[in-house]
């Protein structure tokens, strides 16, 4: 896995790192359970498709509830025998740093794997891989710092409040940033838990590769298991009595069903769901910055980002000027194969997702929105959709209310500051919001009023592993990243002791 050199090999007509090609050509992409590469018990497999070409590039083990049970039992045994939980904190830190080093050394490999099965373009793939590296670096420093305290309770007793790992964590990850899965896994490991990860069925490659790197870094077998499969595997993970807590990132409908199912076994759940995030642009804003940042937030990863600023609210005094600038910075973007260095937007994940996005473009037209940028796309077999900018949008339109998860930007006019906030909050989602203004007092008012888990001022989609992230309303609950994430993966135990005199 750590062979030196950066030779290139061909996969589906594309030059990739030879290590990525070798990983794919070795046969069926396996589950990783108890440190072993395992096939499904019943021998099931499913194809891995390249969204840039529509071609099959490999096969992955297609698991079921029995494979999931094997993974959970392995993780439970690893937790109970203490091979990771009871490891010296300093040793945990060293191994997590070692894993970050391995991923950093092989970011070309993980970037190529994300490009092959998720269609993520090179410039964005680097950001996704770096997210995992940053999370591992940040949480690697925590095992020696997680400690309880001794509350004062009087002369007759001594009380210790301990902070302990919970047990086996189930993590279900989406397909729009496979290499970033350590955002959820790193804090769970730092706290001493074991993890069973189910990647999205369309994007199995990076999760398997990174799980193998984790073994190489010294994460003991069974502490990080990966099981592939469709929704039935996720359902089995949610229902399994051996799983103590869940982290899920995905759609609102799936999150609702998952939360209801988890309640049957009293599992707490961290849920990050969708978004229809507003970006509010006031007349005193730096318009060039606002237009390029707002548009870029929707075009990043071809719009397949939960925080996409897909509702852009612009004061009527600068509305036409803003639109002109947004179109100008967007109209010459190139759409195409994820490995083409000149491409700005790669493919959508599946033909079904591409067709869904195109259907919303038709819906916007039918609802009366004005098309200011009509996105075409290369007709080359991939799941491509170029940027679309709608003007004259109002909150009665579906394109302003429903998450499209594609490169479609709806620009909504407003007249007053209060009206802007009412429009911004007029949504079932609450993941993020952006504000562009030079007025410091307005910044404070916006931060107070906007109903979202993250508010960015004169910037957007800025993340740091030390800063917590999460949503409000239908965008979910619980926080990832930062020290609050450790609270999600630990529990407190109070130990009372009578003093003898």
Short mmCIF file of C-alpha atoms in Angstrom, two decimals:
data_model
loop_
_atom_site.label_atom_id
_atom_site.label_comp_id
_atom_site.label_asym_id
_atom_site.label_seq_id
_atom_site.Cartn_x
_atom_site.Cartn_y
_atom_site.Cartn_z
CA UNK A 1 0.00 0.00 0.00
CA UNK A 2 2.84 2.45 0.68
CA UNK A 3 5.01 1.69 -2.32
CA UNK A 4 6.90 4.75 -3.42
CA UNK A 5 6.68 6.26 -6.86
CA UNK A 6 3.87 7.80 -8.84
CA UNK A 7 3.62 5.65 -11.96
CA UNK A 8 0.44 5.99 -13.98
CA UNK A 9 -1.84 3.30 -15.36
CA UNK A 10 -5.01 3.38 -17.41
CA UNK A 11 -8.51 2.77 -16.04
CA UNK A 12 -11.46 3.25 -18.39
CA UNK A 13 -9.28 5.23 -20.75
CA UNK A 14 -8.00 7.55 -18.02
CA UNK A 15 -4.50 7.78 -16.61
CA UNK A 16 -4.56 7.28 -12.83
CA UNK A 17 -2.04 6.56 -10.11
CA UNK A 18 -0.78 3.01 -10.60
CA UNK A 19 -1.72 2.17 -7.01
CA UNK A 20 -5.34 3.11 -7.69
CA UNK A 21 -5.32 1.01 -10.85
CA UNK A 22 -3.79 -1.94 -9.01
CA UNK A 23 -6.41 -1.67 -6.27
CA UNK A 24 -9.19 -1.84 -8.84
CA UNK A 25 -7.61 -4.61 -10.91
CA UNK A 26 -7.06 -6.88 -7.88
CA UNK A 27 -10.62 -8.17 -8.14
CA UNK A 28 -13.86 -7.53 -6.31
CA UNK A 29 -13.62 -4.61 -3.88
CA UNK A 30 -14.11 -6.34 -0.53
CA UNK A 31 -15.66 -5.60 2.80
CA UNK A 32 -13.04 -4.99 5.51
CA UNK A 33 -13.97 -6.96 8.64
CA UNK A 34 -11.64 -7.92 11.49
CA UNK A 35 -8.70 -6.71 9.43
CA UNK A 36 -9.53 -9.08 6.58
CA UNK A 37 -10.67 -8.52 3.02
CA UNK A 38 -13.93 -10.44 2.87
CA UNK A 39 -16.43 -11.23 0.18
CA UNK A 40 -20.15 -11.29 0.93
CA UNK A 41 -21.42 -14.44 2.59
CA UNK A 42 -23.82 -15.15 -0.25
CA UNK A 43 -21.31 -14.08 -2.90
CA UNK A 44 -23.24 -11.00 -3.97
CA UNK A 45 -21.57 -8.35 -6.10
CA UNK A 46 -22.65 -5.11 -7.73
CA UNK A 47 -21.03 -3.08 -10.51
CA UNK A 48 -19.02 0.09 -9.90
CA UNK A 49 -19.82 2.71 -12.52
CA UNK A 50 -17.76 5.66 -13.71
CA UNK A 51 -20.14 8.67 -13.82
CA UNK A 52 -17.85 10.46 -16.29
CA UNK A 53 -18.30 7.77 -18.93
CA UNK A 54 -21.19 5.57 -17.88
CA UNK A 55 -18.87 2.56 -18.05
CA UNK A 56 -18.38 -0.18 -15.48
CA UNK A 57 -14.93 -0.01 -13.89
CA UNK A 58 -15.13 -2.84 -11.37
CA UNK A 59 -17.29 -4.78 -8.95
CA UNK A 60 -17.80 -4.49 -5.20
CA UNK A 61 -18.99 -7.00 -2.64
CA UNK A 62 -22.74 -6.53 -2.12
CA UNK A 63 -23.41 -7.24 1.53
CA UNK A 64 -26.51 -8.13 3.49
CA UNK A 65 -27.59 -8.29 7.13
CA UNK A 66 -25.34 -11.30 7.80
CA UNK A 67 -22.23 -9.46 6.60
CA UNK A 68 -23.26 -6.48 8.71
CA UNK A 69 -23.70 -8.74 11.72
CA UNK A 70 -20.18 -10.09 11.23
CA UNK A 71 -18.82 -6.53 11.19
CA UNK A 72 -20.72 -5.47 14.31
CA UNK A 73 -19.69 -8.59 16.24
CA UNK A 74 -16.08 -7.94 15.27
CA UNK A 75 -16.32 -4.29 16.37
CA UNK A 76 -17.99 -5.29 19.62
CA UNK A 77 -15.27 -7.83 20.41
CA UNK A 78 -12.60 -5.23 19.64
CA UNK A 79 -14.25 -2.77 21.99
CA UNK A 80 -14.75 -5.20 24.83
CA UNK A 81 -11.26 -6.70 24.80
CA UNK A 82 -9.79 -3.20 24.84
CA UNK A 83 -7.36 -3.59 21.94
CA UNK A 84 -8.04 0.06 21.08
CA UNK A 85 -10.15 1.41 23.94
CA UNK A 86 -7.53 0.54 26.57
CA UNK A 87 -4.51 1.43 24.48
CA UNK A 88 -2.36 4.13 26.07
CA UNK A 89 -3.65 7.57 24.99
CA UNK A 90 -0.24 8.57 23.65
CA UNK A 91 -0.15 5.46 21.49
CA UNK A 92 -3.61 6.22 20.11
CA UNK A 93 -2.42 9.67 19.15
CA UNK A 94 0.67 8.35 17.39
CA UNK A 95 -1.34 5.85 15.35
CA UNK A 96 -3.93 8.43 14.30
CA UNK A 97 -1.11 10.74 13.20
CA UNK A 98 0.43 7.83 11.30
CA UNK A 99 -2.88 7.30 9.49
CA UNK A 100 -3.04 11.00 8.58
CA UNK A 101 0.51 10.71 7.22
CA UNK A 102 -0.42 7.71 5.06
CA UNK A 103 -3.45 9.47 3.60
CA UNK A 104 -1.40 12.60 2.95
CA UNK A 105 1.24 10.51 1.18
CA UNK A 106 -1.44 8.86 -0.95
CA UNK A 107 -3.81 11.73 -1.62
CA UNK A 108 -3.23 11.17 -5.35
CA UNK A 109 -4.61 7.65 -4.95
CA UNK A 110 -7.66 8.65 -2.94
CA UNK A 111 -8.29 11.56 -5.32
CA UNK A 112 -8.19 9.20 -8.29
CA UNK A 113 -10.52 6.74 -6.58
CA UNK A 114 -13.00 9.51 -5.79
CA UNK A 115 -12.76 10.67 -9.38
CA UNK A 116 -13.44 7.18 -10.71
CA UNK A 117 -16.58 6.27 -8.78
CA UNK A 118 -17.87 9.66 -7.57
CA UNK A 119 -16.89 11.83 -10.55
CA UNK A 120 -15.16 14.37 -8.31
CA UNK A 121 -12.87 16.70 -10.23
CA UNK A 122 -9.24 16.98 -9.19
CA UNK A 123 -9.42 20.43 -7.57
CA UNK A 124 -12.34 19.35 -5.36
CA UNK A 125 -10.93 15.87 -4.68
CA UNK A 126 -7.91 17.48 -3.05
CA UNK A 127 -10.21 19.43 -0.71
CA UNK A 128 -12.15 16.26 0.20
CA UNK A 129 -9.03 14.24 1.00
CA UNK A 130 -7.59 17.13 2.99
CA UNK A 131 -10.75 17.18 5.11
CA UNK A 132 -9.97 13.67 6.35
CA UNK A 133 -6.32 14.53 6.96
CA UNK A 134 -7.29 17.65 8.92
CA UNK A 135 -9.83 15.74 11.00
CA UNK A 136 -7.32 13.04 11.85
CA UNK A 137 -4.66 15.60 12.77
CA UNK A 138 -7.08 17.49 14.99
CA UNK A 139 -8.54 14.47 16.79
CA UNK A 140 -5.15 12.78 17.10
CA UNK A 141 -4.41 15.36 19.77
CA UNK A 142 -7.42 14.49 21.91
CA UNK A 143 -6.83 11.04 23.50
CA UNK A 144 -4.38 12.52 26.02
CA UNK A 145 -6.79 15.35 26.84
CA UNK A 146 -10.14 13.61 27.36
CA UNK A 147 -10.60 13.62 31.10
CA UNK A 148 -13.32 13.77 33.71
CA UNK A 149 -13.45 15.76 36.92
CA UNK A 150 -14.22 15.48 40.63
CA UNK A 151 -17.21 17.62 41.67
CA UNK A 152 -17.18 18.84 45.27
CA UNK A 153 -19.92 16.97 47.17
CA UNK A 154 -18.93 17.42 50.82
CA UNK A 155 -16.71 15.60 53.29
CA UNK A 156 -18.34 12.15 53.28
CA UNK A 157 -17.94 11.17 49.61
CA UNK A 158 -15.56 11.38 46.71
CA UNK A 159 -17.12 11.53 43.24
CA UNK A 160 -15.35 11.03 39.94
CA UNK A 161 -17.18 11.88 36.72
CA UNK A 162 -15.55 9.81 34.04
CA UNK A 163 -15.76 10.37 30.29
CA UNK A 164 -15.85 7.04 28.48
CA UNK A 165 -16.29 5.77 24.93
CA UNK A 166 -19.80 4.57 24.14
CA UNK A 167 -19.02 1.34 22.28
CA UNK A 168 -19.73 0.52 18.65
CA UNK A 169 -20.49 3.44 16.35
CA UNK A 170 -22.39 2.97 13.10
CA UNK A 171 -21.54 5.50 10.38
CA UNK A 172 -23.50 5.82 7.12
CA UNK A 173 -21.82 8.10 4.58
CA UNK A 174 -23.08 9.69 1.35
CA UNK A 175 -21.53 9.64 -2.10
CA UNK A 176 -20.70 13.31 -2.55
CA UNK A 177 -17.38 13.27 -0.67
CA UNK A 178 -16.22 9.70 -0.01
CA UNK A 179 -12.67 10.53 1.06
CA UNK A 180 -13.94 12.85 3.82
CA UNK A 181 -15.41 10.06 5.92
CA UNK A 182 -12.91 10.59 8.74
CA UNK A 183 -14.86 13.75 9.61
CA UNK A 184 -17.20 11.39 11.50
CA UNK A 185 -14.86 8.46 12.10
CA UNK A 186 -11.88 10.34 13.58
CA UNK A 187 -13.68 11.68 16.69
CA UNK A 188 -15.23 8.26 17.31
CA UNK A 189 -11.78 6.63 17.19
CA UNK A 190 -10.16 9.36 19.28
CA UNK A 191 -12.74 8.73 21.98
CA UNK A 192 -11.88 5.00 22.03
CA UNK A 193 -14.87 3.57 20.16
CA UNK A 194 -15.03 0.94 17.44
CA UNK A 195 -16.66 1.88 14.12
CA UNK A 196 -18.70 0.07 11.48
CA UNK A 197 -18.88 2.16 8.31
CA UNK A 198 -21.36 1.70 5.47
CA UNK A 199 -20.31 3.78 2.47
CA UNK A 200 -22.80 4.87 -0.17
CA UNK A 201 -23.46 2.00 -2.56
CA UNK A 202 -22.26 4.04 -5.56
CA UNK A 203 -18.89 5.02 -4.03
CA UNK A 204 -17.16 2.09 -2.31
CA UNK A 205 -13.56 2.63 -3.39
CA UNK A 206 -12.07 5.23 -1.06
CA UNK A 207 -13.64 3.84 2.11
CA UNK A 208 -12.15 0.41 1.50
CA UNK A 209 -8.76 1.82 0.58
CA UNK A 210 -8.63 4.06 3.66
CA UNK A 211 -9.73 1.22 5.94
CA UNK A 212 -6.76 -0.77 4.68
CA UNK A 213 -4.49 2.23 5.31
CA UNK A 214 -5.87 2.37 8.86
CA UNK A 215 -4.71 -1.21 9.45
CA UNK A 216 -1.29 -0.26 8.11
CA UNK A 217 -1.20 2.69 10.51
CA UNK A 218 -1.79 0.39 13.48
CA UNK A 219 -5.53 0.73 14.04
CA UNK A 220 -6.24 -2.80 15.36
CA UNK A 221 -8.37 -5.25 13.36
CA UNK A 222 -12.05 -4.90 14.14
CA UNK A 223 -11.80 -1.30 15.29
CA UNK A 224 -12.73 0.07 11.84
CA UNK A 225 -14.85 -2.27 9.72
CA UNK A 226 -16.38 -1.44 6.33
CA UNK A 227 -19.45 -3.17 4.89
CA UNK A 228 -20.75 -2.42 1.41
CA UNK A 229 -24.30 -2.74 0.18
CA UNK A 230 -27.57 -1.03 -0.56
CA UNK A 231 -30.11 0.42 1.83
CA UNK A 232 -30.84 -2.92 3.47
CA UNK A 233 -27.34 -2.94 4.96
CA UNK A 234 -27.89 0.54 6.37
CA UNK A 235 -31.21 -0.57 7.85
CA UNK A 236 -29.51 -3.57 9.45
CA UNK A 237 -26.87 -1.27 10.94
CA UNK A 238 -29.55 0.98 12.42
CA UNK A 239 -31.51 -1.92 13.90
CA UNK A 240 -28.57 -3.97 15.19
CA UNK A 241 -28.64 -4.24 19.00
CA UNK A 242 -24.84 -4.34 19.09
CA UNK A 243 -24.56 -0.79 17.72
CA UNK A 244 -24.64 1.92 20.37
CA UNK A 245 -24.79 5.11 18.35
CA UNK A 246 -25.24 6.25 14.75
CA UNK A 247 -24.00 9.00 12.47
CA UNK A 248 -25.88 9.51 9.22
CA UNK A 249 -25.50 11.96 6.36
CA UNK A 250 -28.10 11.88 3.61
CA UNK A 251 -31.59 12.88 2.55
CA UNK A 252 -34.43 14.10 4.75
CA UNK A 253 -36.70 11.16 3.96
CA UNK A 254 -34.02 8.60 4.75
CA UNK A 255 -33.01 10.49 7.89
CA UNK A 256 -36.60 10.54 9.11
CA UNK A 257 -36.96 6.78 8.64
CA UNK A 258 -33.55 6.15 10.23
CA UNK A 259 -34.34 8.23 13.32
CA UNK A 260 -37.63 6.38 13.81
CA UNK A 261 -35.93 3.00 13.47
CA UNK A 262 -33.08 3.97 15.81
CA UNK A 263 -35.60 4.95 18.47
CA UNK A 264 -36.71 1.34 18.70
CA UNK A 265 -33.36 0.43 20.28
CA UNK A 266 -32.86 3.84 21.96
CA UNK A 267 -29.83 4.73 19.85
CA UNK A 268 -28.82 8.36 19.75
CA UNK A 269 -28.22 9.60 16.23
CA UNK A 270 -26.18 12.40 14.68
CA UNK A 271 -28.03 13.40 11.53
CA UNK A 272 -26.84 15.78 8.81
CA UNK A 273 -29.48 16.12 6.13
CA UNK A 274 -30.17 18.42 3.23
CA UNK A 275 -30.09 22.15 2.77
CA UNK A 276 -31.55 24.99 0.77
CA UNK A 277 -29.12 27.51 2.09
CA UNK A 278 -29.59 31.24 1.53
CA UNK A 279 -26.81 33.62 0.55
CA UNK A 280 -27.95 37.18 1.30
CA UNK A 281 -26.29 40.02 -0.66
CA UNK A 282 -26.81 43.59 0.55
CA UNK A 283 -26.21 46.76 -1.51
CA UNK A 284 -22.95 47.61 0.26
CA UNK A 285 -21.38 44.22 -0.49
CA UNK A 286 -18.28 43.65 -2.59
CA UNK A 287 -20.29 42.50 -5.59
CA UNK A 288 -17.46 40.76 -7.41
CA UNK A 289 -16.68 38.74 -4.29
CA UNK A 290 -20.34 38.05 -3.58
CA UNK A 291 -21.15 36.94 -7.12
CA UNK A 292 -18.14 34.66 -7.54
CA UNK A 293 -18.51 33.15 -4.06
CA UNK A 294 -22.27 32.62 -4.23
CA UNK A 295 -22.09 31.07 -7.69
CA UNK A 296 -19.09 28.95 -6.76
CA UNK A 297 -20.94 27.57 -3.75
CA UNK A 298 -23.52 26.09 -6.12
CA UNK A 299 -21.08 24.86 -8.76
CA UNK A 300 -18.72 23.14 -6.29
CA UNK A 301 -18.86 19.38 -6.88
CA UNK A 302 -21.50 20.08 -9.54
CA UNK A 303 -23.93 21.29 -6.89
CA UNK A 304 -23.79 18.01 -4.99
CA UNK A 305 -22.98 19.70 -1.68
CA UNK A 306 -25.42 20.00 1.23
CA UNK A 307 -24.34 23.58 1.96
CA UNK A 308 -24.74 24.82 -1.62
CA UNK A 309 -26.00 28.41 -1.54
CA UNK A 310 -28.73 27.54 -3.99
CA UNK A 311 -31.03 30.39 -2.86
CA UNK A 312 -29.26 33.67 -3.52
CA UNK A 313 -31.14 36.63 -2.04
CA UNK A 314 -30.11 39.96 -3.60
CA UNK A 315 -31.27 43.48 -2.78
CA UNK A 316 -33.32 44.92 -5.62
CA UNK A 317 -31.04 47.94 -5.98
CA UNK A 318 -28.16 45.71 -7.09
CA UNK A 319 -30.17 42.79 -8.48
CA UNK A 320 -29.39 43.24 -12.18
CA UNK A 321 -25.76 44.12 -11.50
CA UNK A 322 -25.32 41.01 -9.36
CA UNK A 323 -26.95 38.76 -11.97
CA UNK A 324 -24.69 40.14 -14.68
CA UNK A 325 -21.62 39.37 -12.59
CA UNK A 326 -22.84 35.90 -11.56
CA UNK A 327 -23.50 34.99 -15.18
CA UNK A 328 -20.14 36.37 -16.26
CA UNK A 329 -18.17 34.25 -13.76
CA UNK A 330 -20.20 31.15 -14.63
CA UNK A 331 -20.87 31.16 -18.36
CA UNK A 332 -17.44 29.96 -19.45
CA UNK A 333 -17.05 27.15 -16.93
CA UNK A 334 -16.32 23.80 -18.52
CA UNK A 335 -18.25 20.64 -17.77
CA UNK A 336 -16.87 17.20 -18.48
CA UNK A 337 -14.77 14.23 -17.45
CA UNK A 338 -13.58 14.39 -13.84
CA UNK A 339 -9.96 13.76 -14.84
CA UNK A 340 -9.79 16.55 -17.41
CA UNK A 341 -7.63 19.23 -15.76
CA UNK A 342 -9.54 21.97 -17.63
CA UNK A 343 -12.93 20.87 -16.27
CA UNK A 344 -14.66 22.92 -13.58
CA UNK A 345 -17.74 20.75 -13.07
CA UNK A 346 -17.64 16.98 -13.30
CA UNK A 347 -20.56 14.60 -13.71
CA UNK A 348 -23.47 14.02 -11.38
CA UNK A 349 -23.34 10.72 -9.56
CA UNK A 350 -25.89 8.73 -11.61
CA UNK A 351 -28.07 9.13 -14.70
CA UNK A 352 -31.05 9.27 -12.33
CA UNK A 353 -29.57 12.24 -10.46
CA UNK A 354 -28.80 13.99 -13.75
CA UNK A 355 -32.40 13.47 -14.91
CA UNK A 356 -33.73 14.75 -11.57
CA UNK A 357 -31.71 17.96 -11.89
CA UNK A 358 -32.86 18.47 -15.47
CA UNK A 359 -36.47 17.96 -14.40
CA UNK A 360 -36.08 20.84 -11.93
CA UNK A 361 -34.77 23.05 -14.72
CA UNK A 362 -38.00 22.31 -16.60
CA UNK A 363 -40.02 22.95 -13.44
CA UNK A 364 -38.36 26.35 -12.92
CA UNK A 365 -39.17 27.40 -16.48
CA UNK A 366 -42.77 26.23 -16.09
CA UNK A 367 -43.15 28.12 -12.82
CA UNK A 368 -42.16 31.38 -14.47
CA UNK A 369 -38.54 31.80 -13.44
CA UNK A 370 -36.33 33.53 -16.01
CA UNK A 371 -33.37 31.56 -17.29
CA UNK A 372 -30.33 33.85 -17.20
CA UNK A 373 -27.83 31.06 -17.80
CA UNK A 374 -29.01 27.95 -19.61
CA UNK A 375 -26.70 25.10 -18.83
CA UNK A 376 -25.94 22.78 -21.68
CA UNK A 377 -23.76 19.71 -21.26
CA UNK A 378 -21.46 17.53 -23.37
CA UNK A 379 -23.26 14.56 -24.87
CA UNK A 380 -20.52 12.03 -24.24
CA UNK A 381 -22.11 9.31 -22.18
CA UNK A 382 -21.49 10.88 -18.76
CA UNK A 383 -23.97 12.29 -16.27
CA UNK A 384 -23.29 15.92 -17.08
CA UNK A 385 -25.23 19.11 -16.32
CA UNK A 386 -23.84 22.61 -16.80
CA UNK A 387 -24.69 25.54 -14.48
CA UNK A 388 -28.18 27.04 -14.58
CA UNK A 389 -29.05 30.46 -13.13
CA UNK A 390 -32.70 31.36 -12.59
CA UNK A 391 -33.76 34.98 -12.02
CA UNK A 392 -37.12 36.36 -10.88
CA UNK A 393 -37.59 33.50 -8.43
CA UNK A 394 -39.95 33.73 -5.47
CA UNK A 395 -40.62 31.43 -2.55
CA UNK A 396 -43.77 29.98 -4.10
CA UNK A 397 -41.62 28.11 -6.62
CA UNK A 398 -40.37 24.59 -6.11
CA UNK A 399 -36.89 25.59 -7.30
CA UNK A 400 -36.76 27.93 -4.30
CA UNK A 401 -38.05 25.43 -1.75
CA UNK A 402 -36.79 21.95 -2.68
CA UNK A 403 -33.22 20.68 -2.56
CA UNK A 404 -32.11 19.99 -6.13
CA UNK A 405 -28.57 18.78 -5.36
CA UNK A 406 -27.23 19.92 -8.68
CA UNK A 407 -25.84 23.09 -10.33
CA UNK A 408 -29.02 25.19 -10.25
CA UNK A 409 -28.92 28.67 -8.68
CA UNK A 410 -32.14 30.57 -7.87
CA UNK A 411 -31.74 34.34 -7.44
CA UNK A 412 -34.49 35.98 -5.36
CA UNK A 413 -34.94 39.77 -4.98
CA UNK A 414 -35.67 41.53 -1.67
CA UNK A 415 -36.31 45.14 -0.66
CA UNK A 416 -35.56 45.42 3.06
CA UNK A 417 -33.27 43.77 5.57
CA UNK A 418 -36.17 42.32 7.55
CA UNK A 419 -37.69 40.90 4.38
CA UNK A 420 -34.35 39.28 3.50
CA UNK A 421 -34.25 37.46 6.82
CA UNK A 422 -37.87 36.35 6.50
CA UNK A 423 -37.18 34.90 3.08
CA UNK A 424 -33.93 33.31 4.26
CA UNK A 425 -35.68 31.56 7.16
CA UNK A 426 -38.73 30.58 5.10
CA UNK A 427 -37.54 27.03 4.56
CA UNK A 428 -37.72 23.68 6.32
CA UNK A 429 -33.93 23.47 6.15
CA UNK A 430 -31.35 25.13 8.39
CA UNK A 431 -27.90 23.88 7.49
CA UNK A 432 -26.08 27.08 6.54
CA UNK A 433 -26.42 30.68 5.43
CA UNK A 434 -24.19 33.38 3.99
CA UNK A 435 -24.25 37.17 4.24
CA UNK A 436 -22.33 39.70 2.15
CA UNK A 437 -22.16 43.21 3.63
CA UNK A 438 -19.66 45.74 4.97
CA UNK A 439 -22.02 46.87 7.74
CA UNK A 440 -20.77 45.50 11.08
CA UNK A 441 -24.09 46.14 12.84
CA UNK A 442 -25.92 44.25 10.09
CA UNK A 443 -23.49 41.37 10.48
CA UNK A 444 -24.46 41.05 14.13
CA UNK A 445 -28.17 41.24 13.35
CA UNK A 446 -27.86 38.60 10.64
CA UNK A 447 -25.93 36.24 12.89
CA UNK A 448 -28.66 36.61 15.53
CA UNK A 449 -31.63 36.15 13.21
CA UNK A 450 -30.60 33.56 10.61
CA UNK A 451 -31.88 30.12 11.59
CA UNK A 452 -28.97 27.93 10.51
CA UNK A 453 -26.24 25.82 12.06
CA UNK A 454 -23.47 27.82 10.34
CA UNK A 455 -23.44 31.43 9.16
CA UNK A 456 -20.64 32.67 6.91
CA UNK A 457 -19.99 36.42 6.58
CA UNK A 458 -18.34 37.65 3.35
CA UNK A 459 -17.22 34.09 2.66
CA UNK A 460 -18.84 30.70 2.20
CA UNK A 461 -18.17 26.98 2.72
CA UNK A 462 -15.14 27.62 4.91
CA UNK A 463 -14.53 24.67 7.24
CA UNK A 464 -11.97 23.75 9.87
CA UNK A 465 -11.66 20.54 11.85
CA UNK A 466 -11.56 22.56 15.08
CA UNK A 467 -14.94 24.22 14.38
CA UNK A 468 -18.15 22.26 14.90
CA UNK A 469 -20.63 21.82 12.07
CA UNK A 470 -24.28 20.79 12.01
CA UNK A 471 -27.77 21.81 11.07
CA UNK A 472 -31.07 23.07 12.43
CA UNK A 473 -34.68 22.19 11.55
CA UNK A 474 -34.91 19.52 8.83
CA UNK A 475 -31.18 19.74 8.20
CA UNK A 476 -30.61 17.48 11.20
CA UNK A 477 -29.14 17.60 14.67
CA UNK A 478 -25.88 16.88 16.44
CA UNK A 479 -22.50 18.40 15.66
CA UNK A 480 -19.58 17.01 13.74
CA UNK A 481 -16.03 18.38 13.97
CA UNK A 482 -14.54 20.40 16.80
CA UNK A 483 -14.63 19.43 20.46
CA UNK A 484 -18.47 19.12 20.46
CA UNK A 485 -18.17 16.04 18.26
CA UNK A 486 -16.32 14.25 21.05
CA UNK A 487 -19.35 14.80 23.27
CA UNK A 488 -21.41 12.95 20.66
CA UNK A 489 -19.14 9.89 20.88
CA UNK A 490 -18.61 9.70 24.63
CA UNK A 491 -20.73 9.21 27.74
CA UNK A 492 -20.35 10.25 31.35
CA UNK A 493 -20.25 7.92 34.32
CA UNK A 494 -20.44 9.14 37.92
CA UNK A 495 -18.56 7.02 40.48
CA UNK A 496 -19.35 7.66 44.14
CA UNK A 497 -17.12 6.46 46.96
CA UNK A 498 -17.77 6.81 50.71
CA UNK A 499 -14.86 8.13 52.69
CA UNK A 500 -13.92 6.09 55.76
CA UNK A 501 -12.50 7.98 58.71
#
